[in-house]
Amino acid sequence: MSRNNKLKELGKPVVSVLDSGLWYYCRHPNYFGETLWWWGLVVFAWSLGHGWTFIGAFVNTLCLAYVTRLVEERMLKQESRAKAFRLYQKTTSVWIPWFKSFPSEVKNKNA
């Protein structure tokens, strides 16, 4: 059973956006890891004279970029998650893990 389903049963608020762990540093760390894996294989294969293998990694990267767009559009369509996800988008890198950035509106509220 998912964490949100358990929270619903207990009458507690659900988690609208996963922003802890690796998801604190980027919105799609699993896609980043997958991309690194395939491009790492390309580097290895290229050194063995199989440069054509870059085609698979390139197509995989394009597919993940497309899926990323679909997932993010779906999150924005869900009213219960849209506001939190927009803030998450403004402050968190899409694929490459990086430090959080804070939009001016968030900085001003904390001042």
mmCIF file of C-alpha atoms in Angstrom:
data_model
loop_
_atom_site.group_PDB
_atom_site.id
_atom_site.type_symbol
_atom_site.label_atom_id
_atom_site.label_comp_id
_atom_site.label_asym_id
_atom_site.label_seq_id
_atom_site.Cartn_x
_atom_site.Cartn_y
_atom_site.Cartn_z
ATOM 1 C CA MET A 1 0.000 0.000 0.000
ATOM 2 C CA SER A 2 1.371 3.416 -0.892
ATOM 3 C CA ARG A 3 2.320 5.942 1.735
ATOM 4 C CA ASN A 4 -0.430 8.318 0.602
ATOM 5 C CA ASN A 5 -3.088 5.600 0.920
ATOM 6 C CA LYS A 6 -1.944 4.864 4.471
ATOM 7 C CA LEU A 7 -2.077 8.577 5.317
ATOM 8 C CA LYS A 8 -5.599 8.843 3.860
ATOM 9 C CA GLU A 9 -6.778 5.927 6.003
ATOM 10 C CA LEU A 10 -5.387 7.620 9.099
ATOM 11 C CA GLY A 11 -7.070 10.899 8.162
ATOM 12 C CA LYS A 12 -3.745 12.697 7.782
ATOM 13 C CA PRO A 13 -2.754 14.986 4.891
ATOM 14 C CA VAL A 14 -1.173 13.249 1.907
ATOM 15 C CA VAL A 15 2.252 14.078 0.474
ATOM 16 C CA SER A 16 1.605 16.230 -2.598
ATOM 17 C CA VAL A 17 5.184 16.276 -3.914
ATOM 18 C CA LEU A 18 8.063 13.939 -3.134
ATOM 19 C CA ASP A 19 10.874 16.340 -2.259
ATOM 20 C CA SER A 20 13.030 14.410 0.172
ATOM 21 C CA GLY A 21 16.015 12.143 -0.312
ATOM 22 C CA LEU A 22 17.409 12.291 -3.835
ATOM 23 C CA TRP A 23 14.293 14.178 -4.963
ATOM 24 C CA TYR A 24 15.470 17.124 -2.843
ATOM 25 C CA TYR A 25 18.317 17.707 -5.323
ATOM 26 C CA CYS A 26 16.521 17.010 -8.617
ATOM 27 C CA ARG A 27 13.005 16.187 -9.753
ATOM 28 C CA HIS A 28 13.898 12.990 -11.614
ATOM 29 C CA PRO A 29 16.999 11.380 -10.069
ATOM 30 C CA ASN A 30 15.984 7.976 -11.427
ATOM 31 C CA TYR A 31 16.036 9.329 -14.999
ATOM 32 C CA PHE A 32 19.414 10.942 -14.326
ATOM 33 C CA GLY A 33 20.799 7.610 -13.101
ATOM 34 C CA GLU A 34 19.401 5.754 -16.089
ATOM 35 C CA THR A 35 20.885 8.300 -18.478
ATOM 36 C CA LEU A 36 24.302 8.044 -16.802
ATOM 37 C CA TRP A 37 24.156 4.264 -17.013
ATOM 38 C CA TRP A 38 23.473 4.183 -20.755
ATOM 39 C CA TRP A 39 25.998 6.900 -21.623
ATOM 40 C CA GLY A 40 28.574 5.088 -19.474
ATOM 41 C CA LEU A 41 28.004 1.966 -21.554
ATOM 42 C CA VAL A 42 28.470 4.053 -24.698
ATOM 43 C CA VAL A 43 31.851 5.307 -23.458
ATOM 44 C CA PHE A 44 32.919 1.743 -22.700
ATOM 45 C CA ALA A 45 31.640 0.402 -26.047
ATOM 46 C CA TRP A 46 33.192 3.311 -27.940
ATOM 47 C CA SER A 47 36.599 2.433 -26.485
ATOM 48 C CA LEU A 48 36.135 -1.069 -27.924
ATOM 49 C CA GLY A 49 35.347 0.287 -31.378
ATOM 50 C CA HIS A 50 31.557 0.133 -31.165
ATOM 51 C CA GLY A 51 30.795 3.816 -31.579
ATOM 52 C CA TRP A 52 27.408 3.103 -33.115
ATOM 53 C CA THR A 53 26.084 2.284 -29.622
ATOM 54 C CA PHE A 54 25.568 5.998 -28.985
ATOM 55 C CA ILE A 55 22.342 5.692 -31.011
ATOM 56 C CA GLY A 56 20.664 3.647 -28.270
ATOM 57 C CA ALA A 57 21.718 6.029 -25.498
ATOM 58 C CA PHE A 58 20.626 9.012 -27.562
ATOM 59 C CA VAL A 59 17.182 7.513 -28.246
ATOM 60 C CA ASN A 60 16.841 6.547 -24.574
ATOM 61 C CA THR A 61 17.694 10.117 -23.524
ATOM 62 C CA LEU A 62 15.090 11.510 -25.928
ATOM 63 C CA CYS A 63 12.460 9.099 -24.586
ATOM 64 C CA LEU A 64 13.214 10.041 -20.980
ATOM 65 C CA ALA A 65 13.043 13.747 -21.843
ATOM 66 C CA TYR A 66 9.618 13.165 -23.404
ATOM 67 C CA VAL A 67 8.382 11.134 -20.439
ATOM 68 C CA THR A 68 9.660 13.828 -18.063
ATOM 69 C CA ARG A 69 7.506 16.366 -19.851
ATOM 70 C CA LEU A 70 4.450 14.092 -19.665
ATOM 71 C CA VAL A 71 4.909 13.397 -15.951
ATOM 72 C CA GLU A 72 5.319 17.069 -15.128
ATOM 73 C CA GLU A 73 2.251 18.040 -17.169
ATOM 74 C CA ARG A 74 0.230 15.392 -15.319
ATOM 75 C CA MET A 75 1.379 16.734 -11.957
ATOM 76 C CA LEU A 76 0.316 20.258 -12.927
ATOM 77 C CA LYS A 77 -3.158 19.046 -13.950
ATOM 78 C CA GLN A 78 -3.864 17.665 -10.472
ATOM 79 C CA GLU A 79 -5.319 20.560 -8.493
ATOM 80 C CA SER A 80 -4.243 19.137 -5.155
ATOM 81 C CA ARG A 81 -0.601 19.037 -6.278
ATOM 82 C CA ALA A 82 -0.253 21.876 -8.792
ATOM 83 C CA LYS A 83 0.722 24.697 -6.423
ATOM 84 C CA ALA A 84 3.295 22.629 -4.516
ATOM 85 C CA PHE A 85 4.678 21.188 -7.746
ATOM 86 C CA ARG A 86 5.082 24.635 -9.353
ATOM 87 C CA LEU A 87 7.172 25.748 -6.378
ATOM 88 C CA TYR A 88 9.124 22.488 -6.583
ATOM 89 C CA GLN A 89 9.767 23.164 -10.296
ATOM 90 C CA LYS A 90 11.032 26.678 -9.540
ATOM 91 C CA THR A 91 13.461 25.531 -6.863
ATOM 92 C CA THR A 92 14.674 22.109 -8.027
ATOM 93 C CA SER A 93 16.749 21.000 -11.020
ATOM 94 C CA VAL A 94 14.972 18.770 -13.530
ATOM 95 C CA TRP A 95 17.523 15.970 -14.055
ATOM 96 C CA ILE A 96 20.987 16.875 -12.820
ATOM 97 C CA PRO A 97 21.229 16.864 -9.016
ATOM 98 C CA TRP A 98 22.100 20.351 -7.818
ATOM 99 C CA PHE A 99 21.566 22.709 -4.922
ATOM 100 C CA LYS A 100 18.139 24.239 -4.444
ATOM 101 C CA SER A 101 17.507 27.685 -5.880
ATOM 102 C CA PHE A 102 14.975 29.940 -4.278
ATOM 103 C CA PRO A 103 12.758 32.205 -6.367
ATOM 104 C CA SER A 104 12.567 35.847 -5.290
ATOM 105 C CA GLU A 105 9.008 35.454 -3.958
ATOM 106 C CA VAL A 106 10.161 32.740 -1.549
ATOM 107 C CA LYS A 107 13.215 34.784 -0.490
ATOM 108 C CA ASN A 108 11.043 37.846 0.183
ATOM 109 C CA LYS A 109 8.646 35.865 2.394
ATOM 110 C CA ASN A 110 11.529 34.698 4.559
ATOM 111 C CA ALA A 111 13.069 38.183 4.926
#
